[in-house]
mmCIF file of C-alpha atoms in Angstrom:
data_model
loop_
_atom_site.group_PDB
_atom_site.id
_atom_site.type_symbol
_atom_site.label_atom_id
_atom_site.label_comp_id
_atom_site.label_asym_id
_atom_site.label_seq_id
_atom_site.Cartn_x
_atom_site.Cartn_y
_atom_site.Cartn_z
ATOM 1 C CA UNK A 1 0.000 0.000 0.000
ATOM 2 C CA UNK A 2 1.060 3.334 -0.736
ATOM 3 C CA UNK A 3 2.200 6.008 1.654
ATOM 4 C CA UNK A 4 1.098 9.304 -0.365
ATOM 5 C CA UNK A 5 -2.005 8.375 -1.543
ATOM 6 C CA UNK A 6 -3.384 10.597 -4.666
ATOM 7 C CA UNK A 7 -7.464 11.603 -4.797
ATOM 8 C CA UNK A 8 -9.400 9.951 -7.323
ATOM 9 C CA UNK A 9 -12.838 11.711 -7.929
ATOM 10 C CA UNK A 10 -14.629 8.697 -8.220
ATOM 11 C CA UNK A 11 -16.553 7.067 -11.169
ATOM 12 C CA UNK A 12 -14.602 3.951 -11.178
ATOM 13 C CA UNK A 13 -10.637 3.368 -10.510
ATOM 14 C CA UNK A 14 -8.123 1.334 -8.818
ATOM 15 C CA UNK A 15 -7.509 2.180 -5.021
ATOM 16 C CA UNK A 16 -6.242 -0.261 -1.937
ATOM 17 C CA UNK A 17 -8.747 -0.586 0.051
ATOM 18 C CA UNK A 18 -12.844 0.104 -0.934
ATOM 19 C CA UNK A 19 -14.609 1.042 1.871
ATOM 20 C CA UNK A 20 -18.774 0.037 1.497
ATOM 21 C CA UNK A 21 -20.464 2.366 3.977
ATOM 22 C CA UNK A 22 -19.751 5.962 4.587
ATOM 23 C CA UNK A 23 -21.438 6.299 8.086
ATOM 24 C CA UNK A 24 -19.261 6.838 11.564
ATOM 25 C CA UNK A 25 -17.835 3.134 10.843
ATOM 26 C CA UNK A 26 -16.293 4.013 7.092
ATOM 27 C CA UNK A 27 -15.859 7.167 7.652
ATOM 28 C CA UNK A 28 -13.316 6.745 10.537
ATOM 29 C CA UNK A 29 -11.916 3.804 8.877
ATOM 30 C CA UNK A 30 -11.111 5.773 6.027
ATOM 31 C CA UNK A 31 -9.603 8.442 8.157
ATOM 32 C CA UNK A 32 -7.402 6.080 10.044
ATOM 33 C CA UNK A 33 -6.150 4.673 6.522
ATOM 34 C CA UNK A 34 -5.936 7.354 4.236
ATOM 35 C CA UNK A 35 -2.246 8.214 5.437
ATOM 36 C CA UNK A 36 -1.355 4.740 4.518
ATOM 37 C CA UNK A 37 -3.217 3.869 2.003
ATOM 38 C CA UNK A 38 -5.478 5.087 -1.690
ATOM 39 C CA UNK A 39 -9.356 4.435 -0.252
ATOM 40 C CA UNK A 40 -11.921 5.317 -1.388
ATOM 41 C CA UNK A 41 -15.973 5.083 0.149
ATOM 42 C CA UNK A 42 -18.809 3.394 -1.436
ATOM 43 C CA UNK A 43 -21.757 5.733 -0.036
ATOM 44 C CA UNK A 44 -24.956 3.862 -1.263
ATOM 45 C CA UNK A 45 -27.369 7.083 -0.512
ATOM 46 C CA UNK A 46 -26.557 10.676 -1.331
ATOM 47 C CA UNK A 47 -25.193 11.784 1.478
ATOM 48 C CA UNK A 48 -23.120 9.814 4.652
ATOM 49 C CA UNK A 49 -24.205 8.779 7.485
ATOM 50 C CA UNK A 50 -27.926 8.740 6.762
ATOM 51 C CA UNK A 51 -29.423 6.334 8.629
ATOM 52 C CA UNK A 52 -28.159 4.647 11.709
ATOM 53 C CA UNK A 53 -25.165 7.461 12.490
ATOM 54 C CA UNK A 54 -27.407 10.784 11.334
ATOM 55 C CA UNK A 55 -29.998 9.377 14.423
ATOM 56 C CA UNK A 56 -28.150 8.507 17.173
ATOM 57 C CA UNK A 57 -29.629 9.136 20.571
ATOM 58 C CA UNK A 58 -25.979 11.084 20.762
ATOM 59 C CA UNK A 59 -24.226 10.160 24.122
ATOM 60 C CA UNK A 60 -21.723 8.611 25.485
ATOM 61 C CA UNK A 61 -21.569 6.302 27.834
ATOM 62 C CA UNK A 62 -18.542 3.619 29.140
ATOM 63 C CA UNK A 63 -20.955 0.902 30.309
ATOM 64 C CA UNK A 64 -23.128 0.744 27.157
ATOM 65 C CA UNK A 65 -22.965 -2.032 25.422
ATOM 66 C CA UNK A 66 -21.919 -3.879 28.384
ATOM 67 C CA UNK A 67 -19.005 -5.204 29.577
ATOM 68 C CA UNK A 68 -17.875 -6.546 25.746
ATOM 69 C CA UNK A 69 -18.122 -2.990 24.463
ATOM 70 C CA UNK A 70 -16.602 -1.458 27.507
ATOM 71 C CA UNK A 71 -12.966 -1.341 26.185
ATOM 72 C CA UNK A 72 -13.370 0.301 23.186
ATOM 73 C CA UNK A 73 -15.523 2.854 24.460
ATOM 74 C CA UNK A 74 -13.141 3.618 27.345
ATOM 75 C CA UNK A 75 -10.245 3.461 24.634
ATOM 76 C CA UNK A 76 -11.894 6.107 22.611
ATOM 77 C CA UNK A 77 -12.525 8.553 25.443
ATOM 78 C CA UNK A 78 -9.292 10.358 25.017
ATOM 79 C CA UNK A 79 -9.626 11.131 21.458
ATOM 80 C CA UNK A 80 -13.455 12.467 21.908
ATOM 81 C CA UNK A 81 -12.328 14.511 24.674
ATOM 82 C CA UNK A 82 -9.136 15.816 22.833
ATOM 83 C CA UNK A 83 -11.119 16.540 19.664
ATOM 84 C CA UNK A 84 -13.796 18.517 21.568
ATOM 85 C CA UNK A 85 -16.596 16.143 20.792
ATOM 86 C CA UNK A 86 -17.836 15.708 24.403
ATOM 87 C CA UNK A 87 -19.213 17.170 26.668
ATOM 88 C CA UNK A 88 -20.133 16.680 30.758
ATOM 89 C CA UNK A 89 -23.428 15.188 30.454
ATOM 90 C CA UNK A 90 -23.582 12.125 34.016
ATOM 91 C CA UNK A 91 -25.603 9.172 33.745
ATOM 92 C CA UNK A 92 -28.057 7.844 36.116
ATOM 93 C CA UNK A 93 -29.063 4.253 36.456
ATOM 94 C CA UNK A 94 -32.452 3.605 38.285
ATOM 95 C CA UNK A 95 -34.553 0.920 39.874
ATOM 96 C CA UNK A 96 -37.306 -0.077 41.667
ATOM 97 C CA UNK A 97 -36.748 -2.474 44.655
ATOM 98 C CA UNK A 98 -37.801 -5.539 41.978
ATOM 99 C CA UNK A 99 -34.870 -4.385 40.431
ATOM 100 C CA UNK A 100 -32.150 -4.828 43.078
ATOM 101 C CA UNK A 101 -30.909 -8.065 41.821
ATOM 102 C CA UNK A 102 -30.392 -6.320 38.470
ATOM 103 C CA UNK A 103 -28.499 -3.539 39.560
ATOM 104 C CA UNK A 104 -26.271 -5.827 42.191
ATOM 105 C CA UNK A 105 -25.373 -7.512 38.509
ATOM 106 C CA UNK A 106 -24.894 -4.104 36.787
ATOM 107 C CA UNK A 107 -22.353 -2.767 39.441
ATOM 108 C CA UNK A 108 -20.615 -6.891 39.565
ATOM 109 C CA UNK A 109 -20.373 -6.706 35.620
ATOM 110 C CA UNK A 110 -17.676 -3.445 35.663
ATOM 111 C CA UNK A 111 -16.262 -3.749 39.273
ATOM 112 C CA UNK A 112 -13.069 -4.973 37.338
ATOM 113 C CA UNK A 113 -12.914 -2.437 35.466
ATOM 114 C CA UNK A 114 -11.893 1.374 35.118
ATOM 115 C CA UNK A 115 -15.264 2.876 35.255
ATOM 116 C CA UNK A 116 -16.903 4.573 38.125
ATOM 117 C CA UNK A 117 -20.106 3.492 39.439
ATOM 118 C CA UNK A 118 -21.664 4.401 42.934
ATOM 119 C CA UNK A 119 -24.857 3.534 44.621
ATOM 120 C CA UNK A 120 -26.235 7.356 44.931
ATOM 121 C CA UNK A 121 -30.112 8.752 45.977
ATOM 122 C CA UNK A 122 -31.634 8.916 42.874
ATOM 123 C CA UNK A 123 -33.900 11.298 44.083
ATOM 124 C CA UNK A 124 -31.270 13.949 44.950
ATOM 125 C CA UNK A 125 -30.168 13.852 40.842
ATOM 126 C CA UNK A 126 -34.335 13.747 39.573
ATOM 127 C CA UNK A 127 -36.619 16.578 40.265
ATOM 128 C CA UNK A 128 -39.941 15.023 40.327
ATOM 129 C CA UNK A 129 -39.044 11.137 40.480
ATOM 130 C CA UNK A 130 -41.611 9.179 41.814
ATOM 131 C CA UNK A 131 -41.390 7.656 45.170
ATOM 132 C CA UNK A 132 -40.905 4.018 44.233
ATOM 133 C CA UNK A 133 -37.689 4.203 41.886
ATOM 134 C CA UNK A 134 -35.400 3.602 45.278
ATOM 135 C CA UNK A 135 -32.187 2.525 43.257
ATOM 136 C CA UNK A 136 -29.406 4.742 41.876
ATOM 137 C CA UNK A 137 -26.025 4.243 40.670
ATOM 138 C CA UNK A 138 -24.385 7.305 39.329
ATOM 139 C CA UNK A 139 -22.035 6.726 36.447
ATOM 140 C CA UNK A 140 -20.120 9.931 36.378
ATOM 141 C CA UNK A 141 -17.893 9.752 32.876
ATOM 142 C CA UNK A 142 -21.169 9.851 30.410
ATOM 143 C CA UNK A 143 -21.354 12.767 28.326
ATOM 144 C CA UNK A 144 -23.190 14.687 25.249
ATOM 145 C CA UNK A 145 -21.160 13.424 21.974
ATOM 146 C CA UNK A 146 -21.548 15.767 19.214
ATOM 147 C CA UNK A 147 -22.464 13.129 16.464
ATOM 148 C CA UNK A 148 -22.250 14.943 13.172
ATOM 149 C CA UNK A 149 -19.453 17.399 14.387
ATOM 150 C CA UNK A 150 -17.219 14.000 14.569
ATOM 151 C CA UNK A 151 -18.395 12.296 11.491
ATOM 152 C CA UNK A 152 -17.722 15.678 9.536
ATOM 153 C CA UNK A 153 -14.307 15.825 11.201
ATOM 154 C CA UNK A 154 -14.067 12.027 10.166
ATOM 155 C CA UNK A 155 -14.957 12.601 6.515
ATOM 156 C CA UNK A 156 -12.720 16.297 6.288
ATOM 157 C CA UNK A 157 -9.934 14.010 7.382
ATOM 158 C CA UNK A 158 -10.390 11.444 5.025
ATOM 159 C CA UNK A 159 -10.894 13.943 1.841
ATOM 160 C CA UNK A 160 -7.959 15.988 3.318
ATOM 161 C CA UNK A 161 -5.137 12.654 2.753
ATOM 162 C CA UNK A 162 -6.787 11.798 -0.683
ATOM 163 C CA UNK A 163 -10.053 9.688 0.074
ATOM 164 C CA UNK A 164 -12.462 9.424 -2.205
ATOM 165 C CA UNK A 165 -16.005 9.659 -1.111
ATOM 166 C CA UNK A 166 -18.417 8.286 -3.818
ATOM 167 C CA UNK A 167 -22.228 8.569 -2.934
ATOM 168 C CA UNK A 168 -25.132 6.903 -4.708
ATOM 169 C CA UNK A 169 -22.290 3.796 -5.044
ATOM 170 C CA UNK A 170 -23.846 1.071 -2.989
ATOM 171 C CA UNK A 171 -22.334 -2.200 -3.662
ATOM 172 C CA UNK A 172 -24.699 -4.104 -6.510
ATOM 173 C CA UNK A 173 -22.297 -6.774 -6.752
ATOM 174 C CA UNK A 174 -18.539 -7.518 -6.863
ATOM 175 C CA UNK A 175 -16.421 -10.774 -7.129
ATOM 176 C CA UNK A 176 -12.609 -11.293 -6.919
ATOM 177 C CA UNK A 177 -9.685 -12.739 -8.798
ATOM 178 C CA UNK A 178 -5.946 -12.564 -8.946
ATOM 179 C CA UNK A 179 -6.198 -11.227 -5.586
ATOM 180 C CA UNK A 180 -8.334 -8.179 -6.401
ATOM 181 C CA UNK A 181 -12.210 -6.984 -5.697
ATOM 182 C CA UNK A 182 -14.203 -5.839 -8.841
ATOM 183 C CA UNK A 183 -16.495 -3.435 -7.488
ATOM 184 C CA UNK A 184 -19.945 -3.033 -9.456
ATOM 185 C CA UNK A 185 -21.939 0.343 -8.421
ATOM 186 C CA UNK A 186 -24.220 2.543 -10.060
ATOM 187 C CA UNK A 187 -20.965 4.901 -10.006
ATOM 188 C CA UNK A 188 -18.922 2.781 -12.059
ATOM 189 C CA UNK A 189 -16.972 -0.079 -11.105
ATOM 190 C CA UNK A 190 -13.943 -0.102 -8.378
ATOM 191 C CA UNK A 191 -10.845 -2.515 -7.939
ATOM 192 C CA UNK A 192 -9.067 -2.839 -4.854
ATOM 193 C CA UNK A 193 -7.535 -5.898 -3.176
ATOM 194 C CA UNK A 194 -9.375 -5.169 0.146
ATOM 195 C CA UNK A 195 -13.182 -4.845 0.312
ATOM 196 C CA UNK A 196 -14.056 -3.519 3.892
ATOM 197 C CA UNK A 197 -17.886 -4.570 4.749
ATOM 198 C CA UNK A 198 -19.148 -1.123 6.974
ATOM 199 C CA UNK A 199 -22.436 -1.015 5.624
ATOM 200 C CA UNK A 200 -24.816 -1.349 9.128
ATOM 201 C CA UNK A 201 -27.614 -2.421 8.753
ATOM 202 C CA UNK A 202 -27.262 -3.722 5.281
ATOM 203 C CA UNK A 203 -23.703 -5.499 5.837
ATOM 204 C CA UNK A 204 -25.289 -9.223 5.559
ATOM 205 C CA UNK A 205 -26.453 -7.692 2.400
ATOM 206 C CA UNK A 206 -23.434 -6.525 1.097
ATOM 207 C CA UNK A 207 -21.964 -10.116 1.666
ATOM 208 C CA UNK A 208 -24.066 -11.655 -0.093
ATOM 209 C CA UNK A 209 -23.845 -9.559 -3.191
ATOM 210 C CA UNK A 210 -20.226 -9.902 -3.083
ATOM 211 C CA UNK A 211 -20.440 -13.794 -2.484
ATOM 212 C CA UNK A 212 -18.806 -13.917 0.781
ATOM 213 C CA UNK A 213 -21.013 -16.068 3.624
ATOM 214 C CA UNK A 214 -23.406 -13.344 5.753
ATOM 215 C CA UNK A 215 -22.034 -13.549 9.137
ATOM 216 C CA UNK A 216 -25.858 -12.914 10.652
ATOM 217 C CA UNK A 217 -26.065 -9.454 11.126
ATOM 218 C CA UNK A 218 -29.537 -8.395 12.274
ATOM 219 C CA UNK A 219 -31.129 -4.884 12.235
ATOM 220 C CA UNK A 220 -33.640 -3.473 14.475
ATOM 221 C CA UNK A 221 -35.523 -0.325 14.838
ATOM 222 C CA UNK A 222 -34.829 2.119 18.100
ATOM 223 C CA UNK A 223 -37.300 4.906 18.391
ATOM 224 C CA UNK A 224 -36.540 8.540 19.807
ATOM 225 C CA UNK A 225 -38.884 11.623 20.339
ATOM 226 C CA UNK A 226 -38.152 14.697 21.823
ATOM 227 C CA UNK A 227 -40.605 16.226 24.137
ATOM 228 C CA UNK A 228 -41.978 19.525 25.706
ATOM 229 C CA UNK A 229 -42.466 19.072 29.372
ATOM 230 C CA UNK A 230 -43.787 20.915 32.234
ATOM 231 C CA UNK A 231 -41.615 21.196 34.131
ATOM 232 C CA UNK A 232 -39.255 21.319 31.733
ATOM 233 C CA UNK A 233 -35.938 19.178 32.466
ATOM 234 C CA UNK A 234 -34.716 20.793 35.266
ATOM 235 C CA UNK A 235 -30.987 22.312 35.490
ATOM 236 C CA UNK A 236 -28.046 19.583 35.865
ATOM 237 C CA UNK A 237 -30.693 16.706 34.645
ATOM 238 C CA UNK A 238 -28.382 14.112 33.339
ATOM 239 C CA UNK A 239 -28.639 10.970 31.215
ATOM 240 C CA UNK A 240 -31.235 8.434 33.086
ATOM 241 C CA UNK A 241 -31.962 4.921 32.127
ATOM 242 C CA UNK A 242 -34.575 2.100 33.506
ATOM 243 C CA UNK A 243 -31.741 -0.541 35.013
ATOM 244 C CA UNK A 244 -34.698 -3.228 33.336
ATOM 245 C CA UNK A 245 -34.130 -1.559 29.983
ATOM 246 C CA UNK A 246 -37.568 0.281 30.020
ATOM 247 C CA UNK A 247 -36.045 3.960 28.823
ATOM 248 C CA UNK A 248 -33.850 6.197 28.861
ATOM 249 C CA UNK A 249 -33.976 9.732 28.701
ATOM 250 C CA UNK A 250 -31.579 13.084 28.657
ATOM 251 C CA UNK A 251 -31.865 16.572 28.485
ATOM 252 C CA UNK A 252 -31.609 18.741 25.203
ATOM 253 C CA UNK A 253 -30.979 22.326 24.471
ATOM 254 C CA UNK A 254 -34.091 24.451 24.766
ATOM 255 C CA UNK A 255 -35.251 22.632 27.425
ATOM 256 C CA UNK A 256 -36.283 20.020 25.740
ATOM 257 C CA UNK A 257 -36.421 15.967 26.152
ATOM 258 C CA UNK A 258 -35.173 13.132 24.022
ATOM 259 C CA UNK A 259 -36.942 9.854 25.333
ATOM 260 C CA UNK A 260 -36.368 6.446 23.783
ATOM 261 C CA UNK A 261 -39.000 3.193 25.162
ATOM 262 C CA UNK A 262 -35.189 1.135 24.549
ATOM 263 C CA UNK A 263 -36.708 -0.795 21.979
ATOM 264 C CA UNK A 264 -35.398 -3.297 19.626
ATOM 265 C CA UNK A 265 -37.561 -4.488 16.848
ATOM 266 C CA UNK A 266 -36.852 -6.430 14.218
ATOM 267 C CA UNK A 267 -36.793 -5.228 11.180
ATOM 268 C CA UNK A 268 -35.444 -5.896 7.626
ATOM 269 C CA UNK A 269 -32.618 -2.673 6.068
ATOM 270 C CA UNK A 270 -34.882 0.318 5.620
ATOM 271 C CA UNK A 271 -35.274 3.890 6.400
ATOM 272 C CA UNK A 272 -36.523 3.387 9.656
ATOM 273 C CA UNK A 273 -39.862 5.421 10.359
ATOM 274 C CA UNK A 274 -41.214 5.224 14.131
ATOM 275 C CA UNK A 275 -44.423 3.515 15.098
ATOM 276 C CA UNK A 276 -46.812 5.678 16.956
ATOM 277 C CA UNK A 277 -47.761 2.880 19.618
ATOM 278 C CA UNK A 278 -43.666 2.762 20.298
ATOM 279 C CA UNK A 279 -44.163 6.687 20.562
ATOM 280 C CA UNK A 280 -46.930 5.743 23.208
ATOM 281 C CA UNK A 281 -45.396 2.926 25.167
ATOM 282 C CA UNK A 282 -42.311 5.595 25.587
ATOM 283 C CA UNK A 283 -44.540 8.321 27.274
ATOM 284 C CA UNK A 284 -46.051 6.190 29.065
ATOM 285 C CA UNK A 285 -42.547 4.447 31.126
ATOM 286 C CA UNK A 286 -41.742 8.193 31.179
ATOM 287 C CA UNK A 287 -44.526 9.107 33.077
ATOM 288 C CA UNK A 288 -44.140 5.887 35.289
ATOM 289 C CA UNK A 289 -40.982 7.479 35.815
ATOM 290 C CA UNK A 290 -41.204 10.963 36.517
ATOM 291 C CA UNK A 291 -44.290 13.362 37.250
ATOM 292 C CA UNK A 292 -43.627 15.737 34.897
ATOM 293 C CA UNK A 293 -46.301 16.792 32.626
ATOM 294 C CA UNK A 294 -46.274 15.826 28.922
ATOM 295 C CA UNK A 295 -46.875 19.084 27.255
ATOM 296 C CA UNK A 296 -46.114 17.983 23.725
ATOM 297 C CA UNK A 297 -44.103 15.406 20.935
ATOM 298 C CA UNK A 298 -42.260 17.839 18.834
ATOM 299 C CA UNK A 299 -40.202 15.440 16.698
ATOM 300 C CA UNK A 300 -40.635 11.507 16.525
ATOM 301 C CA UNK A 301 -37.540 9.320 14.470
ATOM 302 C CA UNK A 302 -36.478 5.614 14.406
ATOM 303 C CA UNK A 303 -32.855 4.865 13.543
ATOM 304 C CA UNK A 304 -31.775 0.892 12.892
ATOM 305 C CA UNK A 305 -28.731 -0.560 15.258
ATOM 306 C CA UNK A 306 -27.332 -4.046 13.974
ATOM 307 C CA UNK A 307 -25.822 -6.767 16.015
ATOM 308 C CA UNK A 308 -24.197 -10.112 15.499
ATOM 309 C CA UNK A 309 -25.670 -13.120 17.129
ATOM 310 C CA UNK A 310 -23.760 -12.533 19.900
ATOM 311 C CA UNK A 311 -24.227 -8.831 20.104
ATOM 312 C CA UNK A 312 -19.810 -7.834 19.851
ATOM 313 C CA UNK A 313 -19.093 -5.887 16.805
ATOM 314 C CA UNK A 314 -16.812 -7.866 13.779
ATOM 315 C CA UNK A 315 -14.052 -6.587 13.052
ATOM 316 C CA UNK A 316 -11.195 -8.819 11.199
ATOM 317 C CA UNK A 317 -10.651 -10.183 7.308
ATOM 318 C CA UNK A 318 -13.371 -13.799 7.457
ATOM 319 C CA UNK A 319 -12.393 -14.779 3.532
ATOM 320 C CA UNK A 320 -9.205 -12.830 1.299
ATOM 321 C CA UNK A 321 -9.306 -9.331 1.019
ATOM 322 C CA UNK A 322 -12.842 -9.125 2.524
ATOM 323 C CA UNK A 323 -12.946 -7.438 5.983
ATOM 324 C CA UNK A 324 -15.830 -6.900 8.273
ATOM 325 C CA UNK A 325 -16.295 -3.624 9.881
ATOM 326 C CA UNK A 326 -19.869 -4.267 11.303
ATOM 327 C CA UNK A 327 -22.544 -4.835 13.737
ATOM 328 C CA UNK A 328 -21.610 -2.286 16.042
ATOM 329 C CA UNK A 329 -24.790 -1.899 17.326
ATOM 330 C CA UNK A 330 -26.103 1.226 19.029
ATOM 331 C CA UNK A 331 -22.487 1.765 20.404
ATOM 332 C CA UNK A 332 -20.489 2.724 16.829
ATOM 333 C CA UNK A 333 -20.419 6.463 17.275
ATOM 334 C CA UNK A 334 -18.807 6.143 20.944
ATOM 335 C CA UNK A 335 -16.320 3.131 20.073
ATOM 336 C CA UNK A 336 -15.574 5.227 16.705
ATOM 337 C CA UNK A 337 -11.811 6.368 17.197
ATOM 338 C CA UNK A 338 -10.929 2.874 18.696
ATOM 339 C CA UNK A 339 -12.809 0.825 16.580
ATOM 340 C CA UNK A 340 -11.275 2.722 13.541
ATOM 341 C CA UNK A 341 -7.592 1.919 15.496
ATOM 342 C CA UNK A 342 -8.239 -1.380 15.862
ATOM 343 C CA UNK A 343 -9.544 -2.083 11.764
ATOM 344 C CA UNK A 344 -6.840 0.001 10.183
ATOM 345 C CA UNK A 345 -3.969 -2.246 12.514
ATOM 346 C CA UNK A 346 -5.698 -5.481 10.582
ATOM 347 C CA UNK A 347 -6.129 -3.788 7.474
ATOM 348 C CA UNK A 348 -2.168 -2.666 7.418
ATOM 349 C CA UNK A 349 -0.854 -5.784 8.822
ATOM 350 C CA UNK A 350 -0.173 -3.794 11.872
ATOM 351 C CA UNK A 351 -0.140 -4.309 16.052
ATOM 352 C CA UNK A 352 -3.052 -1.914 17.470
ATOM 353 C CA UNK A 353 -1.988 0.086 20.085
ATOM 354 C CA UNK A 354 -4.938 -0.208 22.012
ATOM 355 C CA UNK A 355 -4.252 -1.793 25.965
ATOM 356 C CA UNK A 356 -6.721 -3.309 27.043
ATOM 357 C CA UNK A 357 -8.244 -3.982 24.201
ATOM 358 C CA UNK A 358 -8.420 -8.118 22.539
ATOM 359 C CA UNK A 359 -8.675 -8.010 18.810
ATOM 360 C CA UNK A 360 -10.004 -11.562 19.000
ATOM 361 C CA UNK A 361 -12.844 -10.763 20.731
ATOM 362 C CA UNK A 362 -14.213 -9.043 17.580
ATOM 363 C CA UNK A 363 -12.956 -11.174 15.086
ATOM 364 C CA UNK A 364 -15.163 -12.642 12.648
ATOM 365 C CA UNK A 365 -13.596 -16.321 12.873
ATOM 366 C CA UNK A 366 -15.740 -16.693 15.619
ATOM 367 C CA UNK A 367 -18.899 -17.475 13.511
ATOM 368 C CA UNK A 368 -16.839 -19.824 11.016
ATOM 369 C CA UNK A 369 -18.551 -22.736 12.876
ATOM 370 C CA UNK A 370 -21.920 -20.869 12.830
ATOM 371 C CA UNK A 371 -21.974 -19.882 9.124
ATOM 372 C CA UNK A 372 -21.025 -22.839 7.257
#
């Protein structure tokens, strides 16, 4: 691979390493390569980062994802913080008493580890908390991550070191020989020797038209609205989730609430759309929750998150030149810098710098057994 990459504007050409995705996943991939390497991005829609990464619930937060995902997130804090992407946001976990044995588990699952839990009031972080959620533990690290400012810095870096960024270039079908990819798009056609597979919700998809064995990759639809309230969210609110996996809620600017019901329904690769009895069964936990007064739904959205059977992202080459950079779930955006670390090391034949963090633990040979 090259060290001075050149641009290539697109409609067709020869490059490295063809990225299929242009969301937070091939977007930082692509700026962790382009140094090293000619890339270019195979956007299927018109514009990046349309669906799973343009409606994230935007925070981040060191135990989501669980224990698994922990690493990566914690790995990437540094970067977010040094680039200016986060900001102090606190998360509270809370419980009723039937959810004690829950959130004994929650607080066993990261004792190990380098994140800070402790067992607070949750009362004295919730104005207007009803009397029977009892349990809080404070998780003091989350914060606001500013979603499109990093996947605009991701992209700008990319273009800057000679990326290309195609759009309206999904994949439609490709197949190798002599140890190169031929690329087929509605763009033209690409050849590299390395075919990275960062296309979300549609990466089984992908694998298929390429003839490479779908690893299992399943999508589901998360819904968000943001609310008017009365109160309003009062000052210092900070990110609060149902232990059980009810909700979750945080505060926006303008006083205004985001509130997600935590679902997960399956779905097939769409443009999401929210279901208005999802919008319903989200009020109503909310007002389980707190007694504020629902004064409004301003804006309703659904994004899609997609997971591997076991719910760990894939990140590793499963056949020749064809790389998984998938099912990250709903935890891509806050993984992003490490997760981009950790692909470009494989990609480049290289050790990733990452302590604390097991490549094998994402790698795709792990479903060889599975997908036969």
């Amino acid at each position: 691979m090259t060290d001075h990459p050149v641009l290539n504007p697109g409609n067709g050409g020869r490059y490295d390493v063809a990225i299929a995705g242009g969301g937070i996943a091939g977007a930082s991939l692509a700026a962790a390569l382009a140094p090293h390497a000619r890339v270019v991005v195979l956007e299927s829609e018109s514009t990046p980062g349309l669906h799973a990464t343009g409606r994230s619930a935007a925070f981040w937060s060191e135990t989501y994802g669980g224990p698994a995902i922990q690493p990566l997130t914690t790995a990437s804090g540094a970067a977010l913080r040094d680039g200016g992407f986060l900001e102090s946001l606190g998360s509270l976990h809370i419980g009723r008493a039937s959810d004690s044995v829950a959130a004994a588990a929650f607080l066993d699952e990261f004792r190990d580890s380098p994140v800070a839990l402790e067992p607070v009031d949750p009362h004295a972080h919730v104005t207007g908390l009803r009397d029977d959620w009892t349990i809080g533990i404070w998780e003091p690290s989350c914060a606001y991550i500013d979603v499109a400012g990093l996947h605009a810095h991701y992209l700008a870096q990319a273009r800057r070191a000679g990326t290309a960024i195609v759009t309206d270039a999904g994949v439609q079908s490709a197949a190798r020989q002599d140890g190169q990819w031929s690329i087929e798009t509605p763009a033209g056609r690409f050849i590299a020797p390395v075919l990275v597979n960062a296309a979300g919700a549609w990466a089984d998809v992908v694998a298929i038209r390429c003839g490479v064995r779908p690893i299992g990759i399943r999508p589901y639809r998360r819904t968000m609205v943001q609310l008017r309230t009365d109160p309003a969210p009062p000052a210092g609110l900070p990110h609060v989730a149902d232990i059980a996996g009810g909700f979750y809620f945080k505060p926006e600017s303008g006083g205004r609430l985001w509130l997600s019901p935590h679902d997960e329904i399956p779905t097939d690769p769409c443009d999401a759309a929210p279901e208005e009895i999802d919008v319903a069964i989200a009020i109503d936990r909310l007002q389980g929750a707190v007694d504020w007064r629902i004064e409004g739904v301003e804006h309703r959205w659904a994004g899609l998150r997609s997971f591997a059977p076991d719910r760990r992202p894939v990140y590793g080459f499963a056949e020749p030149g064809f790389f998984w950079c998938a099912g990250q779930g709903g935890f891509g955006i806050q993984t992003a810098p490490a997760a981009a670390t950790l692909a470009a090391a494989l990609i480049l034949g290289r050790s990733p710098d990452l302590p604390g963090v097991d490549p094998a633990c994402y790698a795709p040979g792990r479903f060889v057994d599975s997908i036969r």
